[in-house]
Amino acid sequence: MKSLMIQGAKIIATGSAIPSSSFSNHEMSEVVNTSDEWIFTRTGIKERRLLQGNDQSVVDLAVLASKKALNQVAMDPCQIDLIILATSSPHDLFGSASKVQSQIGAFNAVAFDLTAACSGFVLSLVTASQFLQTGVYRNILVVGADALSKWVDWSDRSTCILFGDAAGAAILQSCSFTHNAILSFQLNTDGNYSKYLSMAYEQDISPHPKLNIYQGYFKYISMNGKEVYKFAVFQVPLSILKCLNSLNMSVEEIDWLVLHQANYRILTAIAEKLSISKNKIISNLHKYGNTSAASIPLVLDEAIQNKKISHNDIVAIAGFGAGLTWGTIIVRW
Ligand code: UT7
């Protein structure tokens, strides 16, 4: 989809943060009936970082990632106009973005959470780019942070082996139209399949005795892995192609494929469908597992620090997950 651009937008800095405790597949096999061999061959994951103990939260990770991004460009936090925190595991259901705002000292920024599970970072980047390209704001901090270790059923081996905790941040800045780097985006939702991946609200069986109000709680993550797998491998290549078509670009022009780090088999199947060399897939899934909204900024930040992605490279970024929601952004770095 083309936006009404007055200004351009570009990503000027990235940062990321992970918990200090790593948790290997071998350690996982002491919690549920699984093995390093099964997890690695089916997913590509070797270990993940988990928020163990109670001295660090998802907000702390988001704050650390944000500070690293700010330091990278020596930006005063007061220059940030908007903070979007993509998370599905906030510390507060009213939103955690305001806590990030206060802890980094971004006192001029308005801050809100965006809930879109593993597509949250892509949707937040698109949202931020709209505020920049229409000339409303100058600097926006986008953070993807999740701590799904708090929400998995640690007795369900089909889900608990997949997820890790992390945060990643990016600072977007408006620029002249000719220097625009957020070239195009393509977003989708199909709520008919939301049942395949959810963290649903469960109502108590009986209401308040005087008010007839049912209260409840949120259940653990439930997932139909096979259906989510098929959906991702079918829909993500189509989304990337639609996005490229809107720019009259060919698949060959993509330098790097930065996909939501869900499963290495999904990443390679998507690349194969697009006839993109596996060498163009950027992945760090073996170290961190699926970190939901954090996975894309986490892997992006690593690739930038390692100087893998360089100036003018064309990067296809695609997210997919619960909703079901999926989408692509094409960025010129
Ligand atoms: O963030 C976006 C959302 N999530 C995803 O992208 C996940 C997408 N799906 C997947 O990545 C894969 O479907 C999984 C990795 C979750 C599962 O891989 P699979 O190849 O689809 O395995 P499966 O569910 O078909 O299970 C195959 C077998 C089953 O045993 P039987 O019925 O064949 O005897 C499972 O019970 O593997 C068993 N199994 C396990 N065995 C050892 C399931 N989980 C495990 C486990 N360890 N952790």
mmCIF file of C-alpha atoms and ligand atoms in Angstrom:
data_model
loop_
_atom_site.group_PDB
_atom_site.id
_atom_site.type_symbol
_atom_site.label_atom_id
_atom_site.label_comp_id
_atom_site.label_asym_id
_atom_site.label_seq_id
_atom_site.Cartn_x
_atom_site.Cartn_y
_atom_site.Cartn_z
ATOM 1 C CA MET A 1 0.000 0.000 0.000
ATOM 2 C CA LYS A 2 1.289 3.474 -0.868
ATOM 3 C CA SER A 3 1.080 6.163 1.780
ATOM 4 C CA LEU A 4 0.555 9.875 1.287
ATOM 5 C CA MET A 5 4.136 10.947 1.774
ATOM 6 C CA ILE A 6 5.127 14.515 2.463
ATOM 7 C CA GLN A 7 8.385 13.585 4.178
ATOM 8 C CA GLY A 8 10.580 10.543 4.079
ATOM 9 C CA ALA A 9 11.364 8.267 7.018
ATOM 10 C CA LYS A 10 14.470 6.290 7.889
ATOM 11 C CA ILE A 11 15.795 4.083 10.671
ATOM 12 C CA ILE A 12 18.755 5.852 12.262
ATOM 13 C CA ALA A 13 19.628 3.526 15.167
ATOM 14 C CA THR A 14 18.880 0.153 16.696
ATOM 15 C CA GLY A 15 19.459 -1.493 20.077
ATOM 16 C CA SER A 16 18.585 -4.739 21.799
ATOM 17 C CA ALA A 17 18.558 -6.415 25.199
ATOM 18 C CA ILE A 18 18.340 -10.003 26.398
ATOM 19 C CA PRO A 19 18.089 -11.552 29.858
ATOM 20 C CA SER A 20 21.396 -12.826 31.254
ATOM 21 C CA SER A 21 20.164 -16.418 31.827
ATOM 22 C CA SER A 22 20.408 -18.735 28.858
ATOM 23 C CA PHE A 23 18.453 -21.962 28.864
ATOM 24 C CA SER A 24 19.650 -24.784 26.607
ATOM 25 C CA ASN A 25 17.645 -27.518 24.908
ATOM 26 C CA HIS A 26 19.323 -29.940 27.255
ATOM 27 C CA GLU A 27 18.010 -27.989 30.267
ATOM 28 C CA MET A 28 14.588 -27.928 28.585
ATOM 29 C CA SER A 29 14.636 -31.730 28.404
ATOM 30 C CA GLU A 30 14.743 -31.731 32.207
ATOM 31 C CA VAL A 31 11.470 -29.753 32.300
ATOM 32 C CA VAL A 32 9.419 -31.511 29.568
ATOM 33 C CA ASN A 33 9.747 -34.722 27.599
ATOM 34 C CA THR A 34 11.879 -33.476 24.704
ATOM 35 C CA SER A 35 15.448 -33.560 23.408
ATOM 36 C CA ASP A 36 18.060 -31.251 21.939
ATOM 37 C CA GLU A 37 17.877 -33.329 18.747
ATOM 38 C CA TRP A 38 14.078 -32.905 18.371
ATOM 39 C CA ILE A 39 14.092 -29.190 19.097
ATOM 40 C CA PHE A 40 17.077 -28.395 16.889
ATOM 41 C CA THR A 41 15.973 -30.442 13.878
ATOM 42 C CA ARG A 42 12.344 -29.230 14.028
ATOM 43 C CA THR A 43 13.036 -25.564 14.810
ATOM 44 C CA GLY A 44 16.740 -24.635 14.571
ATOM 45 C CA ILE A 45 16.711 -23.496 18.212
ATOM 46 C CA LYS A 46 19.635 -24.460 20.491
ATOM 47 C CA GLU A 47 18.987 -22.182 23.453
ATOM 48 C CA ARG A 48 16.909 -19.177 24.515
ATOM 49 C CA ARG A 49 17.146 -16.377 27.121
ATOM 50 C CA LEU A 50 14.580 -16.387 29.918
ATOM 51 C CA LEU A 51 13.680 -13.798 32.548
ATOM 52 C CA GLN A 52 14.427 -15.966 35.574
ATOM 53 C CA GLY A 53 14.167 -14.575 39.092
ATOM 54 C CA ASN A 54 12.034 -11.537 39.774
ATOM 55 C CA ASP A 55 14.484 -8.665 39.499
ATOM 56 C CA GLN A 56 13.983 -7.945 35.772
ATOM 57 C CA SER A 57 10.829 -7.473 33.676
ATOM 58 C CA VAL A 58 9.924 -6.983 30.049
ATOM 59 C CA VAL A 59 9.957 -3.231 30.735
ATOM 60 C CA ASP A 60 13.594 -3.398 31.879
ATOM 61 C CA LEU A 61 14.542 -5.149 28.637
ATOM 62 C CA ALA A 62 12.630 -2.554 26.608
ATOM 63 C CA VAL A 63 14.337 0.287 28.494
ATOM 64 C CA LEU A 64 17.814 -1.190 27.990
ATOM 65 C CA ALA A 65 17.252 -1.761 24.265
ATOM 66 C CA SER A 66 15.925 1.803 23.909
ATOM 67 C CA LYS A 67 18.883 3.337 25.759
ATOM 68 C CA LYS A 68 21.317 1.459 23.516
ATOM 69 C CA ALA A 69 19.568 2.787 20.411
ATOM 70 C CA LEU A 70 19.596 6.348 21.806
ATOM 71 C CA ASN A 71 23.300 6.068 22.697
ATOM 72 C CA GLN A 72 24.141 4.893 19.222
ATOM 73 C CA VAL A 73 23.194 8.297 17.805
ATOM 74 C CA ALA A 74 23.851 10.277 21.008
ATOM 75 C CA MET A 75 20.220 11.399 21.013
ATOM 76 C CA ASP A 76 18.729 13.255 23.966
ATOM 77 C CA PRO A 77 15.597 11.238 24.941
ATOM 78 C CA CYS A 78 13.661 14.513 25.095
ATOM 79 C CA GLN A 79 13.894 14.632 21.283
ATOM 80 C CA ILE A 80 11.636 11.573 20.983
ATOM 81 C CA ASP A 81 8.081 12.555 20.015
ATOM 82 C CA LEU A 82 6.406 9.149 20.159
ATOM 83 C CA ILE A 83 7.142 5.735 21.657
ATOM 84 C CA ILE A 84 5.379 2.648 20.339
ATOM 85 C CA LEU A 85 5.918 -0.473 22.405
ATOM 86 C CA ALA A 86 4.972 -3.629 20.507
ATOM 87 C CA THR A 87 4.255 -6.239 23.127
ATOM 88 C CA SER A 88 1.743 -8.943 23.933
ATOM 89 C CA SER A 89 3.166 -9.570 27.388
ATOM 90 C CA PRO A 90 3.074 -6.126 29.023
ATOM 91 C CA HIS A 91 3.722 -5.595 32.693
ATOM 92 C CA ASP A 92 0.414 -3.763 32.899
ATOM 93 C CA LEU A 93 -2.650 -4.386 30.732
ATOM 94 C CA PHE A 94 -3.232 -0.626 30.543
ATOM 95 C CA GLY A 95 0.106 -0.465 28.740
ATOM 96 C CA SER A 96 3.809 -0.535 29.509
ATOM 97 C CA ALA A 97 4.986 2.094 27.020
ATOM 98 C CA SER A 98 4.525 4.883 29.565
ATOM 99 C CA LYS A 99 6.939 3.137 31.923
ATOM 100 C CA VAL A 100 9.519 2.992 29.136
ATOM 101 C CA GLN A 101 8.881 6.698 28.488
ATOM 102 C CA SER A 102 9.560 7.651 32.110
ATOM 103 C CA GLN A 103 12.519 5.320 32.624
ATOM 104 C CA ILE A 104 14.421 6.548 29.561
ATOM 105 C CA GLY A 105 13.477 10.164 30.306
ATOM 106 C CA ALA A 106 11.611 10.791 27.037
ATOM 107 C CA PHE A 107 9.429 13.400 28.706
ATOM 108 C CA ASN A 108 8.184 15.009 25.477
ATOM 109 C CA ALA A 109 6.972 11.731 24.005
ATOM 110 C CA VAL A 110 3.490 10.312 23.932
ATOM 111 C CA ALA A 111 3.671 6.554 24.425
ATOM 112 C CA PHE A 112 1.357 3.650 23.733
ATOM 113 C CA ASP A 113 1.423 -0.131 23.419
ATOM 114 C CA LEU A 114 0.604 -1.945 20.207
ATOM 115 C CA THR A 115 -0.596 -5.538 20.530
ATOM 116 C CA ALA A 116 -0.022 -7.697 17.474
ATOM 117 C CA ALA A 117 2.035 -10.617 18.793
ATOM 118 C CA CYS A 118 4.879 -11.612 16.475
ATOM 119 C CA SER A 119 3.844 -9.043 13.827
ATOM 120 C CA GLY A 120 3.899 -6.248 16.398
ATOM 121 C CA PHE A 121 7.246 -4.777 15.384
ATOM 122 C CA VAL A 122 6.351 -4.629 11.676
ATOM 123 C CA LEU A 123 2.987 -3.014 12.449
ATOM 124 C CA SER A 124 4.702 -0.546 14.777
ATOM 125 C CA LEU A 125 7.289 0.388 12.151
ATOM 126 C CA VAL A 126 4.503 1.030 9.661
ATOM 127 C CA THR A 127 2.538 3.070 12.224
ATOM 128 C CA ALA A 128 5.629 5.114 13.055
ATOM 129 C CA SER A 129 6.454 5.715 9.402
ATOM 130 C CA GLN A 130 2.937 7.138 8.851
ATOM 131 C CA PHE A 131 3.449 9.744 11.599
ATOM 132 C CA LEU A 132 6.824 10.654 10.086
ATOM 133 C CA GLN A 133 5.893 10.642 6.418
ATOM 134 C CA THR A 134 2.868 12.870 7.042
ATOM 135 C CA GLY A 135 5.135 15.330 8.832
ATOM 136 C CA VAL A 136 3.460 15.024 12.258
ATOM 137 C CA TYR A 137 6.516 13.858 14.219
ATOM 138 C CA ARG A 138 10.304 14.002 13.776
ATOM 139 C CA ASN A 139 11.700 11.189 15.997
ATOM 140 C CA ILE A 140 9.934 7.982 16.974
ATOM 141 C CA LEU A 141 11.168 5.139 19.154
ATOM 142 C CA VAL A 142 9.737 1.753 18.223
ATOM 143 C CA VAL A 143 10.345 -1.103 20.654
ATOM 144 C CA GLY A 144 9.439 -4.771 20.297
ATOM 145 C CA ALA A 145 9.558 -6.558 23.654
ATOM 146 C CA ASP A 146 8.067 -9.784 24.891
ATOM 147 C CA ALA A 147 8.476 -12.151 27.814
ATOM 148 C CA LEU A 148 6.389 -15.093 26.705
ATOM 149 C CA SER A 149 8.140 -17.281 29.282
ATOM 150 C CA LYS A 150 5.584 -15.770 31.675
ATOM 151 C CA TRP A 151 2.716 -17.015 29.494
ATOM 152 C CA VAL A 152 3.662 -20.444 28.171
ATOM 153 C CA ASP A 153 2.407 -23.609 29.759
ATOM 154 C CA TRP A 154 5.658 -25.102 31.040
ATOM 155 C CA SER A 155 4.126 -28.577 30.802
ATOM 156 C CA ASP A 156 3.238 -28.215 27.079
ATOM 157 C CA ARG A 157 6.291 -29.354 25.118
ATOM 158 C CA SER A 158 4.798 -28.265 21.792
ATOM 159 C CA THR A 159 4.970 -24.577 22.767
ATOM 160 C CA CYS A 160 7.313 -24.011 25.724
ATOM 161 C CA ILE A 161 10.412 -25.079 23.752
ATOM 162 C CA LEU A 162 9.889 -22.325 21.182
ATOM 163 C CA PHE A 163 9.870 -19.047 23.027
ATOM 164 C CA GLY A 164 12.494 -16.771 24.543
ATOM 165 C CA ASP A 165 12.424 -13.312 26.136
ATOM 166 C CA ALA A 166 14.036 -10.207 24.619
ATOM 167 C CA ALA A 167 13.601 -6.614 23.461
ATOM 168 C CA GLY A 168 14.753 -4.717 20.393
ATOM 169 C CA ALA A 169 14.438 -1.039 19.557
ATOM 170 C CA ALA A 170 14.718 1.205 16.523
ATOM 171 C CA ILE A 171 14.711 4.986 16.236
ATOM 172 C CA LEU A 172 12.989 6.330 13.151
ATOM 173 C CA GLN A 173 13.490 9.885 11.967
ATOM 174 C CA SER A 174 11.793 11.967 9.306
ATOM 175 C CA CYS A 175 13.944 13.064 6.395
ATOM 176 C CA SER A 176 13.501 14.649 2.999
ATOM 177 C CA PHE A 177 11.227 12.784 0.596
ATOM 178 C CA THR A 178 14.185 11.904 -1.651
ATOM 179 C CA HIS A 179 15.975 10.149 1.226
ATOM 180 C CA ASN A 180 12.952 8.090 2.246
ATOM 181 C CA ALA A 181 14.088 4.608 3.275
ATOM 182 C CA ILE A 182 10.785 2.972 4.284
ATOM 183 C CA LEU A 183 9.921 2.178 0.694
ATOM 184 C CA SER A 184 6.702 0.199 0.961
ATOM 185 C CA PHE A 185 4.583 -1.976 3.212
ATOM 186 C CA GLN A 186 1.869 -4.601 2.947
ATOM 187 C CA LEU A 187 -0.227 -5.710 5.944
ATOM 188 C CA ASN A 188 -2.901 -8.373 6.447
ATOM 189 C CA THR A 189 -5.139 -9.966 9.086
ATOM 190 C CA ASP A 190 -7.371 -13.015 8.918
ATOM 191 C CA GLY A 191 -9.270 -13.266 12.185
ATOM 192 C CA ASN A 192 -10.993 -16.471 11.033
ATOM 193 C CA TYR A 193 -7.867 -18.304 12.128
ATOM 194 C CA SER A 194 -7.220 -16.531 15.421
ATOM 195 C CA LYS A 195 -7.927 -19.806 17.226
ATOM 196 C CA TYR A 196 -4.670 -21.255 15.873
ATOM 197 C CA LEU A 197 -2.567 -19.079 18.169
ATOM 198 C CA SER A 198 -3.959 -17.380 21.215
ATOM 199 C CA MET A 199 -3.536 -16.345 24.812
ATOM 200 C CA ALA A 200 -7.273 -16.162 25.411
ATOM 201 C CA TYR A 201 -9.317 -14.593 28.172
ATOM 202 C CA GLU A 202 -11.143 -17.218 30.216
ATOM 203 C CA GLN A 203 -14.245 -16.270 32.157
ATOM 204 C CA ASP A 204 -14.901 -17.615 35.648
ATOM 205 C CA ILE A 205 -17.745 -20.140 35.706
ATOM 206 C CA SER A 206 -19.891 -18.156 38.114
ATOM 207 C CA PRO A 207 -20.589 -14.415 38.263
ATOM 208 C CA HIS A 208 -20.193 -12.023 41.153
ATOM 209 C CA PRO A 209 -23.065 -12.957 43.490
ATOM 210 C CA LYS A 210 -24.634 -9.487 43.491
ATOM 211 C CA LEU A 211 -23.600 -7.970 40.166
ATOM 212 C CA ASN A 212 -24.010 -10.743 37.548
ATOM 213 C CA ILE A 213 -20.536 -9.784 36.303
ATOM 214 C CA TYR A 214 -18.195 -12.546 35.209
ATOM 215 C CA GLN A 215 -14.543 -11.903 35.830
ATOM 216 C CA GLY A 216 -11.671 -14.004 34.584
ATOM 217 C CA TYR A 217 -8.018 -14.368 33.685
ATOM 218 C CA PHE A 218 -5.767 -14.970 30.702
ATOM 219 C CA LYS A 219 -4.904 -18.537 29.817
ATOM 220 C CA TYR A 220 -1.540 -19.878 28.686
ATOM 221 C CA ILE A 221 -0.467 -19.701 25.033
ATOM 222 C CA SER A 222 -2.226 -22.273 22.900
ATOM 223 C CA MET A 223 -1.071 -23.003 19.366
ATOM 224 C CA ASN A 224 -1.830 -25.297 16.473
ATOM 225 C CA GLY A 225 1.782 -25.433 15.293
ATOM 226 C CA LYS A 226 1.099 -27.202 12.022
ATOM 227 C CA GLU A 227 -1.564 -24.702 10.906
ATOM 228 C CA VAL A 228 0.577 -21.704 11.875
ATOM 229 C CA TYR A 229 3.501 -23.240 9.996
ATOM 230 C CA LYS A 230 1.440 -23.748 6.813
ATOM 231 C CA PHE A 231 -0.054 -20.257 7.061
ATOM 232 C CA ALA A 232 3.371 -18.606 7.384
ATOM 233 C CA VAL A 233 4.937 -20.508 4.501
ATOM 234 C CA PHE A 234 1.925 -19.785 2.254
ATOM 235 C CA GLN A 235 1.162 -16.154 3.107
ATOM 236 C CA VAL A 236 4.527 -14.510 3.840
ATOM 237 C CA PRO A 237 6.028 -15.025 0.346
ATOM 238 C CA LEU A 238 2.819 -13.578 -1.186
ATOM 239 C CA SER A 239 3.045 -10.534 1.070
ATOM 240 C CA ILE A 240 6.698 -9.949 0.159
ATOM 241 C CA LEU A 241 5.885 -10.281 -3.547
ATOM 242 C CA LYS A 242 2.958 -7.827 -3.289
ATOM 243 C CA CYS A 243 5.209 -5.348 -1.542
ATOM 244 C CA LEU A 244 7.923 -5.699 -4.189
ATOM 245 C CA ASN A 245 5.347 -5.371 -6.995
ATOM 246 C CA SER A 246 4.126 -2.073 -5.568
ATOM 247 C CA LEU A 247 7.684 -0.797 -5.994
ATOM 248 C CA ASN A 248 8.290 -2.425 -9.382
ATOM 249 C CA MET A 249 11.153 -4.276 -7.738
ATOM 250 C CA SER A 250 12.201 -7.863 -8.363
ATOM 251 C CA VAL A 251 13.058 -10.555 -5.817
ATOM 252 C CA GLU A 252 16.676 -10.416 -7.040
ATOM 253 C CA GLU A 253 16.957 -6.880 -5.704
ATOM 254 C CA ILE A 254 16.505 -8.075 -2.104
ATOM 255 C CA ASP A 255 19.866 -8.125 -0.320
ATOM 256 C CA TRP A 256 18.611 -9.437 3.016
ATOM 257 C CA LEU A 257 15.571 -11.310 4.242
ATOM 258 C CA VAL A 258 14.791 -10.412 7.853
ATOM 259 C CA LEU A 259 11.854 -12.577 8.910
ATOM 260 C CA HIS A 260 10.204 -13.081 12.266
ATOM 261 C CA GLN A 261 12.424 -15.710 13.901
ATOM 262 C CA ALA A 262 9.827 -18.428 14.507
ATOM 263 C CA ASN A 263 11.382 -21.567 13.130
ATOM 264 C CA TYR A 264 14.403 -21.981 10.833
ATOM 265 C CA ARG A 265 12.426 -24.403 8.657
ATOM 266 C CA ILE A 266 9.816 -21.665 8.092
ATOM 267 C CA LEU A 267 12.534 -19.155 7.165
ATOM 268 C CA THR A 268 14.154 -21.479 4.614
ATOM 269 C CA ALA A 269 10.784 -22.566 3.156
ATOM 270 C CA ILE A 270 9.850 -18.888 2.603
ATOM 271 C CA ALA A 271 13.233 -18.167 0.980
ATOM 272 C CA GLU A 272 12.888 -21.239 -1.249
ATOM 273 C CA LYS A 273 9.402 -20.210 -2.383
ATOM 274 C CA LEU A 274 10.800 -16.834 -3.394
ATOM 275 C CA SER A 275 13.929 -18.372 -4.971
ATOM 276 C CA ILE A 276 16.062 -16.327 -2.589
ATOM 277 C CA SER A 277 19.422 -17.804 -1.584
ATOM 278 C CA LYS A 278 19.596 -19.086 2.002
ATOM 279 C CA ASN A 279 22.690 -16.879 2.378
ATOM 280 C CA LYS A 280 20.389 -13.858 2.362
ATOM 281 C CA ILE A 281 18.410 -15.050 5.388
ATOM 282 C CA ILE A 282 19.459 -13.259 8.549
ATOM 283 C CA SER A 283 18.870 -15.415 11.603
ATOM 284 C CA ASN A 284 19.900 -15.737 15.236
ATOM 285 C CA LEU A 285 17.102 -18.059 16.232
ATOM 286 C CA HIS A 286 19.528 -20.760 17.428
ATOM 287 C CA LYS A 287 20.583 -18.451 20.302
ATOM 288 C CA TYR A 288 17.300 -16.825 21.278
ATOM 289 C CA GLY A 289 14.336 -18.907 20.029
ATOM 290 C CA ASN A 290 11.117 -17.148 19.065
ATOM 291 C CA THR A 291 11.090 -13.833 20.937
ATOM 292 C CA SER A 292 7.755 -12.678 19.445
ATOM 293 C CA ALA A 293 7.655 -8.886 18.865
ATOM 294 C CA ALA A 294 11.353 -8.639 19.767
ATOM 295 C CA SER A 295 12.630 -11.128 17.206
ATOM 296 C CA ILE A 296 12.933 -8.791 14.209
ATOM 297 C CA PRO A 297 14.623 -5.829 15.977
ATOM 298 C CA LEU A 298 16.870 -8.262 17.877
ATOM 299 C CA VAL A 299 18.178 -9.918 14.715
ATOM 300 C CA LEU A 300 18.288 -6.601 12.847
ATOM 301 C CA ASP A 301 20.386 -4.997 15.576
ATOM 302 C CA GLU A 302 22.826 -7.919 15.578
ATOM 303 C CA ALA A 303 23.177 -7.780 11.781
ATOM 304 C CA ILE A 304 23.881 -4.052 11.935
ATOM 305 C CA GLN A 305 26.420 -4.367 14.764
ATOM 306 C CA ASN A 306 28.145 -7.161 12.767
ATOM 307 C CA LYS A 307 28.119 -4.889 9.701
ATOM 308 C CA LYS A 308 26.280 -7.538 7.711
ATOM 309 C CA ILE A 309 23.700 -5.031 6.498
ATOM 310 C CA SER A 310 25.305 -2.023 4.866
ATOM 311 C CA HIS A 311 24.309 1.341 3.464
ATOM 312 C CA ASN A 312 21.829 1.156 0.569
ATOM 313 C CA ASP A 313 21.074 -2.558 1.031
ATOM 314 C CA ILE A 314 17.480 -3.548 0.315
ATOM 315 C CA VAL A 315 16.052 -5.358 3.331
ATOM 316 C CA ALA A 316 12.745 -7.232 3.195
ATOM 317 C CA ILE A 317 11.340 -7.405 6.713
ATOM 318 C CA ALA A 318 8.327 -9.668 7.330
ATOM 319 C CA GLY A 319 6.416 -10.541 10.482
ATOM 320 C CA PHE A 320 3.714 -13.159 11.014
ATOM 321 C CA GLY A 321 1.845 -14.666 13.915
ATOM 322 C CA ALA A 322 -1.235 -14.515 16.104
ATOM 323 C CA GLY A 323 -4.248 -12.687 14.723
ATOM 324 C CA LEU A 324 -3.508 -14.243 12.350
ATOM 325 C CA THR A 325 -1.642 -11.146 11.184
ATOM 326 C CA TRP A 326 1.257 -10.809 8.787
ATOM 327 C CA GLY A 327 3.011 -8.153 6.778
ATOM 328 C CA THR A 328 6.107 -6.880 5.024
ATOM 329 C CA ILE A 329 8.131 -3.691 4.915
ATOM 330 C CA ILE A 330 10.791 -3.047 2.305
ATOM 331 C CA VAL A 331 13.558 -0.810 3.629
ATOM 332 C CA ARG A 332 16.564 0.741 1.889
ATOM 333 C CA TRP A 333 19.196 0.750 4.610
HETATM 334 O O1 UT7 B 1 5.597 -16.846 16.302
HETATM 335 C C1 UT7 B 1 4.754 -17.431 15.353
HETATM 336 C C2 UT7 B 1 4.120 -18.552 15.828
HETATM 337 N N1 UT7 B 1 4.603 -19.862 15.879
HETATM 338 C C3 UT7 B 1 5.150 -20.556 14.872
HETATM 339 O O2 UT7 B 1 5.577 -20.077 13.878
HETATM 340 C C4 UT7 B 1 5.173 -22.061 15.054
HETATM 341 C C5 UT7 B 1 4.918 -22.775 13.748
HETATM 342 N N2 UT7 B 1 4.985 -24.209 13.907
HETATM 343 C C6 UT7 B 1 6.128 -24.879 14.147
HETATM 344 O O3 UT7 B 1 7.180 -24.281 14.227
HETATM 345 C C7 UT7 B 1 6.064 -26.373 14.243
HETATM 346 O O4 UT7 B 1 4.771 -26.826 13.925
HETATM 347 C C8 UT7 B 1 6.473 -26.917 15.646
HETATM 348 C C9 UT7 B 1 7.961 -26.735 15.856
HETATM 349 C C10 UT7 B 1 5.681 -26.206 16.730
HETATM 350 C C11 UT7 B 1 6.165 -28.412 15.706
HETATM 351 O O5 UT7 B 1 6.856 -29.088 14.660
HETATM 352 P P1 UT7 B 1 6.096 -30.168 13.769
HETATM 353 O O6 UT7 B 1 7.098 -30.691 12.824
HETATM 354 O O7 UT7 B 1 4.879 -29.489 13.184
HETATM 355 O O8 UT7 B 1 5.721 -31.256 14.828
HETATM 356 P P2 UT7 B 1 4.269 -31.828 15.213
HETATM 357 O O9 UT7 B 1 3.484 -30.832 15.976
HETATM 358 O O10 UT7 B 1 3.644 -32.440 13.991
HETATM 359 O O11 UT7 B 1 4.662 -33.011 16.163
HETATM 360 C C12 UT7 B 1 5.340 -34.172 15.669
HETATM 361 C C13 UT7 B 1 5.556 -35.111 16.844
HETATM 362 C C14 UT7 B 1 4.276 -35.394 17.635
HETATM 363 O O12 UT7 B 1 4.339 -36.729 18.057
HETATM 364 P P3 UT7 B 1 3.490 -37.869 17.275
HETATM 365 O O13 UT7 B 1 2.073 -37.409 17.401
HETATM 366 O O14 UT7 B 1 3.993 -37.847 15.881
HETATM 367 O O15 UT7 B 1 3.821 -39.101 18.041
HETATM 368 C C15 UT7 B 1 4.414 -34.502 18.839
HETATM 369 O O16 UT7 B 1 3.740 -35.005 19.972
HETATM 370 O O17 UT7 B 1 6.486 -34.531 17.759
HETATM 371 C C16 UT7 B 1 5.906 -34.521 19.070
HETATM 372 N N3 UT7 B 1 6.387 -33.331 19.766
HETATM 373 C C17 UT7 B 1 7.563 -33.327 20.425
HETATM 374 N N4 UT7 B 1 8.479 -34.276 20.638
HETATM 375 C C18 UT7 B 1 9.566 -33.932 21.343
HETATM 376 C C19 UT7 B 1 5.839 -32.099 19.837
HETATM 377 N N5 UT7 B 1 6.625 -31.284 20.553
HETATM 378 C C20 UT7 B 1 7.706 -32.016 20.921
HETATM 379 C C21 UT7 B 1 8.855 -31.732 21.657
HETATM 380 N N6 UT7 B 1 9.764 -32.726 21.839
HETATM 381 N N7 UT7 B 1 9.105 -30.519 22.169
#
